[in-house]
PDB file of C-alpha atoms in Angstrom:
ATOM      1  CA  UNK R   1       4.289 -96.587   4.539  1.00  0.00           C
ATOM      2  CA  UNK R   2       1.553 -98.944   5.726  1.00  0.00           C
ATOM      3  CA  UNK R   3      -1.763 -98.051   7.308  1.00  0.00           C
ATOM      4  CA  UNK R   4      -2.634 -99.427  10.757  1.00  0.00           C
ATOM      5  CA  UNK R   5      -5.922 -99.309  12.616  1.00  0.00           C
ATOM      6  CA  UNK R   6      -5.388 -99.000  16.384  1.00  0.00           C
ATOM      7  CA  UNK R   7      -7.827 -99.223  19.269  1.00  0.00           C
ATOM      8  CA  UNK R   8      -8.132 -99.373  23.057  1.00  0.00           C
ATOM      9  CA  UNK R   9     -10.726-101.550  24.726  1.00  0.00           C
ATOM     10  CA  UNK R  10     -12.128-101.422  28.221  1.00  0.00           C
ATOM     11  CA  UNK R  11     -15.307-102.727  29.798  1.00  0.00           C
ATOM     12  CA  UNK R  12     -17.578-100.536  31.905  1.00  0.00           C
ATOM     13  CA  UNK R  13     -20.414-101.406  34.255  1.00  0.00           C
ATOM     14  CA  UNK R  14     -22.960 -98.619  34.534  1.00  0.00           C
ATOM     15  CA  UNK R  15     -20.403 -96.174  33.124  1.00  0.00           C
ATOM     16  CA  UNK R  16     -17.745 -97.210  35.669  1.00  0.00           C
ATOM     17  CA  UNK R  17     -14.469 -98.708  34.428  1.00  0.00           C
ATOM     18  CA  UNK R  18     -14.219-102.443  35.181  1.00  0.00           C
ATOM     19  CA  UNK R  19     -11.325-103.816  33.137  1.00  0.00           C
ATOM     20  CA  UNK R  20      -8.975-102.625  30.439  1.00  0.00           C
ATOM     21  CA  UNK R  21      -5.389-103.433  29.499  1.00  0.00           C
ATOM     22  CA  UNK R  22      -4.055-102.639  32.987  1.00  0.00           C
ATOM     23  CA  UNK R  23      -6.644-104.707  34.834  1.00  0.00           C
ATOM     24  CA  UNK R  24      -6.133-107.534  32.372  1.00  0.00           C
ATOM     25  CA  UNK R  25      -2.377-107.451  33.004  1.00  0.00           C
ATOM     26  CA  UNK R  26      -2.949-107.545  36.764  1.00  0.00           C
ATOM     27  CA  UNK R  27      -5.326-110.521  36.646  1.00  0.00           C
ATOM     28  CA  UNK R  28      -3.089-112.377  34.186  1.00  0.00           C
ATOM     29  CA  UNK R  29       0.005-111.789  36.346  1.00  0.00           C
ATOM     30  CA  UNK R  30      -1.804-113.023  39.473  1.00  0.00           C
ATOM     31  CA  UNK R  31      -2.934-116.105  37.565  1.00  0.00           C
ATOM     32  CA  UNK R  32       0.634-116.790  36.406  1.00  0.00           C
ATOM     33  CA  UNK R  33       2.562-115.923  39.593  1.00  0.00           C
ATOM     34  CA  UNK R  34       0.112-117.160  42.211  1.00  0.00           C
ATOM     35  CA  UNK R  35       0.447-114.034  44.321  1.00  0.00           C
ATOM     36  CA  UNK R  36      -0.435-110.363  44.419  1.00  0.00           C
ATOM     37  CA  UNK R  37       3.098-109.376  45.402  1.00  0.00           C
ATOM     38  CA  UNK R  38       4.542-111.469  42.555  1.00  0.00           C
ATOM     39  CA  UNK R  39       2.149-109.831  40.105  1.00  0.00           C
ATOM     40  CA  UNK R  40       3.060-106.374  41.412  1.00  0.00           C
ATOM     41  CA  UNK R  41       6.789-107.101  41.044  1.00  0.00           C
ATOM     42  CA  UNK R  42       6.337-108.473  37.525  1.00  0.00           C
ATOM     43  CA  UNK R  43       4.379-105.398  36.454  1.00  0.00           C
ATOM     44  CA  UNK R  44       6.568-102.851  38.254  1.00  0.00           C
ATOM     45  CA  UNK R  45       3.666-101.730  40.438  1.00  0.00           C
ATOM     46  CA  UNK R  46       3.323-101.420  44.181  1.00  0.00           C
ATOM     47  CA  UNK R  47       1.502-104.121  46.119  1.00  0.00           C
ATOM     48  CA  UNK R  48      -0.891-101.471  47.440  1.00  0.00           C
ATOM     49  CA  UNK R  49      -1.737-100.247  43.913  1.00  0.00           C
ATOM     50  CA  UNK R  50      -2.485-103.787  42.706  1.00  0.00           C
ATOM     51  CA  UNK R  51      -4.529-104.583  45.823  1.00  0.00           C
ATOM     52  CA  UNK R  52      -6.580-101.376  45.422  1.00  0.00           C
ATOM     53  CA  UNK R  53      -7.081-102.029  41.704  1.00  0.00           C
ATOM     54  CA  UNK R  54      -8.430-105.514  42.457  1.00  0.00           C
ATOM     55  CA  UNK R  55     -10.688-104.082  45.163  1.00  0.00           C
ATOM     56  CA  UNK R  56     -12.091-101.523  42.707  1.00  0.00           C
ATOM     57  CA  UNK R  57     -12.719-104.208  40.055  1.00  0.00           C
ATOM     58  CA  UNK R  58     -14.481-106.398  42.619  1.00  0.00           C
ATOM     59  CA  UNK R  59     -16.676-103.540  43.860  1.00  0.00           C
ATOM     60  CA  UNK R  60     -17.542-102.504  40.301  1.00  0.00           C
ATOM     61  CA  UNK R  61     -18.378-106.044  39.179  1.00  0.00           C
ATOM     62  CA  UNK R  62     -20.015-107.162  42.408  1.00  0.00           C
ATOM     63  CA  UNK R  63     -17.958-110.361  42.143  1.00  0.00           C
ATOM     64  CA  UNK R  64     -15.000-111.777  44.028  1.00  0.00           C
ATOM     65  CA  UNK R  65     -12.268-111.973  41.361  1.00  0.00           C
ATOM     66  CA  UNK R  66      -9.191-112.862  43.428  1.00  0.00           C
ATOM     67  CA  UNK R  67      -8.883-115.124  46.451  1.00  0.00           C
ATOM     68  CA  UNK R  68      -5.864-114.231  48.592  1.00  0.00           C
ATOM     69  CA  UNK R  69      -4.556-115.919  51.711  1.00  0.00           C
ATOM     70  CA  UNK R  70      -1.955-115.053  54.288  1.00  0.00           C
ATOM     71  CA  UNK R  71       0.605-117.520  55.441  1.00  0.00           C
ATOM     72  CA  UNK R  72       3.672-115.700  56.592  1.00  0.00           C
ATOM     73  CA  UNK R  73       6.748-115.010  54.548  1.00  0.00           C
ATOM     74  CA  UNK R  74       6.740-117.047  51.378  1.00  0.00           C
ATOM     75  CA  UNK R  75       3.520-118.869  52.266  1.00  0.00           C
ATOM     76  CA  UNK R  76       0.850-116.400  51.249  1.00  0.00           C
ATOM     77  CA  UNK R  77      -0.684-116.507  47.836  1.00  0.00           C
ATOM     78  CA  UNK R  78      -3.530-115.588  45.571  1.00  0.00           C
ATOM     79  CA  UNK R  79      -5.487-117.128  42.757  1.00  0.00           C
ATOM     80  CA  UNK R  80      -8.268-116.061  40.465  1.00  0.00           C
ATOM     81  CA  UNK R  81     -11.747-117.184  41.403  1.00  0.00           C
ATOM     82  CA  UNK R  82     -13.850-118.826  38.679  1.00  0.00           C
ATOM     83  CA  UNK R  83     -15.376-115.364  38.087  1.00  0.00           C
ATOM     84  CA  UNK R  84     -11.896-113.832  37.792  1.00  0.00           C
ATOM     85  CA  UNK R  85     -10.879-116.476  35.260  1.00  0.00           C
ATOM     86  CA  UNK R  86     -14.122-115.898  33.356  1.00  0.00           C
ATOM     87  CA  UNK R  87     -13.518-112.125  33.198  1.00  0.00           C
ATOM     88  CA  UNK R  88      -9.962-112.744  31.977  1.00  0.00           C
ATOM     89  CA  UNK R  89     -11.231-115.112  29.263  1.00  0.00           C
ATOM     90  CA  UNK R  90     -13.973-112.718  28.145  1.00  0.00           C
ATOM     91  CA  UNK R  91     -11.498-109.854  27.856  1.00  0.00           C
ATOM     92  CA  UNK R  92      -9.100-112.067  25.861  1.00  0.00           C
ATOM     93  CA  UNK R  93     -11.923-113.012  23.481  1.00  0.00           C
ATOM     94  CA  UNK R  94     -12.952-109.366  23.035  1.00  0.00           C
ATOM     95  CA  UNK R  95      -9.329-108.470  22.234  1.00  0.00           C
ATOM     96  CA  UNK R  96      -8.969-111.389  19.805  1.00  0.00           C
ATOM     97  CA  UNK R  97     -12.074-110.312  17.900  1.00  0.00           C
ATOM     98  CA  UNK R  98     -11.121-106.621  17.928  1.00  0.00           C
ATOM     99  CA  UNK R  99      -7.633-107.469  16.622  1.00  0.00           C
ATOM    100  CA  UNK R 100      -9.193-109.429  13.755  1.00  0.00           C
ATOM    101  CA  UNK R 101     -11.345-106.423  12.813  1.00  0.00           C
ATOM    102  CA  UNK R 102      -8.415-103.986  13.115  1.00  0.00           C
ATOM    103  CA  UNK R 103      -6.188-106.225  10.972  1.00  0.00           C
ATOM    104  CA  UNK R 104      -8.907-106.570   8.331  1.00  0.00           C
ATOM    105  CA  UNK R 105      -9.391-102.792   8.158  1.00  0.00           C
ATOM    106  CA  UNK R 106      -5.644-102.131   8.187  1.00  0.00           C
ATOM    107  CA  UNK R 107      -5.174-104.373   5.145  1.00  0.00           C
ATOM    108  CA  UNK R 108      -8.188-102.873   3.392  1.00  0.00           C
ATOM    109  CA  UNK R 109      -7.131 -99.265   3.976  1.00  0.00           C
ATOM    110  CA  UNK R 110      -3.532-100.068   3.107  1.00  0.00           C
ATOM    111  CA  UNK R 111      -4.726-101.348  -0.276  1.00  0.00           C
ATOM    112  CA  UNK R 112      -6.955 -98.297  -0.897  1.00  0.00           C
ATOM    113  CA  UNK R 113      -4.790 -95.407   0.300  1.00  0.00           C
ATOM    114  CA  UNK R 114      -1.522 -94.198  -1.108  1.00  0.00           C
ATOM    115  CA  UNK R 115       0.457 -92.240   1.461  1.00  0.00           C
ATOM    116  CA  UNK R 116       3.024 -90.116  -0.330  1.00  0.00           C
ATOM    117  CA  UNK R 117       4.736 -87.022   1.062  1.00  0.00           C
ATOM    118  CA  UNK R 118       1.850 -86.354   3.428  1.00  0.00           C
ATOM    119  CA  UNK R 119      -0.765 -86.344   0.638  1.00  0.00           C
ATOM    120  CA  UNK R 120      -3.491 -88.988   0.764  1.00  0.00           C
ATOM    121  CA  UNK R 121      -4.941 -90.154  -2.534  1.00  0.00           C
ATOM    122  CA  UNK R 122      -7.606 -92.776  -2.915  1.00  0.00           C
ATOM    123  CA  UNK R 123      -6.783 -95.566  -5.337  1.00  0.00           C
ATOM    124  CA  UNK R 124      -9.474 -96.211  -7.907  1.00  0.00           C
TER     125      UNK R 124
END
């Protein structure tokens, strides 16, 4: 049985949640689909939920993260602003670095701990 180090990462501004896995997924889906409704469909969320989530992120950050435009059926769209793309990239970099640390510790602990019938023994 192997040992795994797990973690959850989110970014706060003044103690208020800005972005975590859900916000990352929303921004990434908007970037890939080119629309809020497309992102909502892809993620199995309502348009209203995604719109409100974006609004909360923008109010918390004080930055415009998504530019949306209306155009009638099939003509509307959305894209990330440069600040939205930057936030997405920063979160990806944080996750990359955290995964490296978690993998390092998982391997280390896996080599030092013997898990046998619920009893942990340290290897000398």
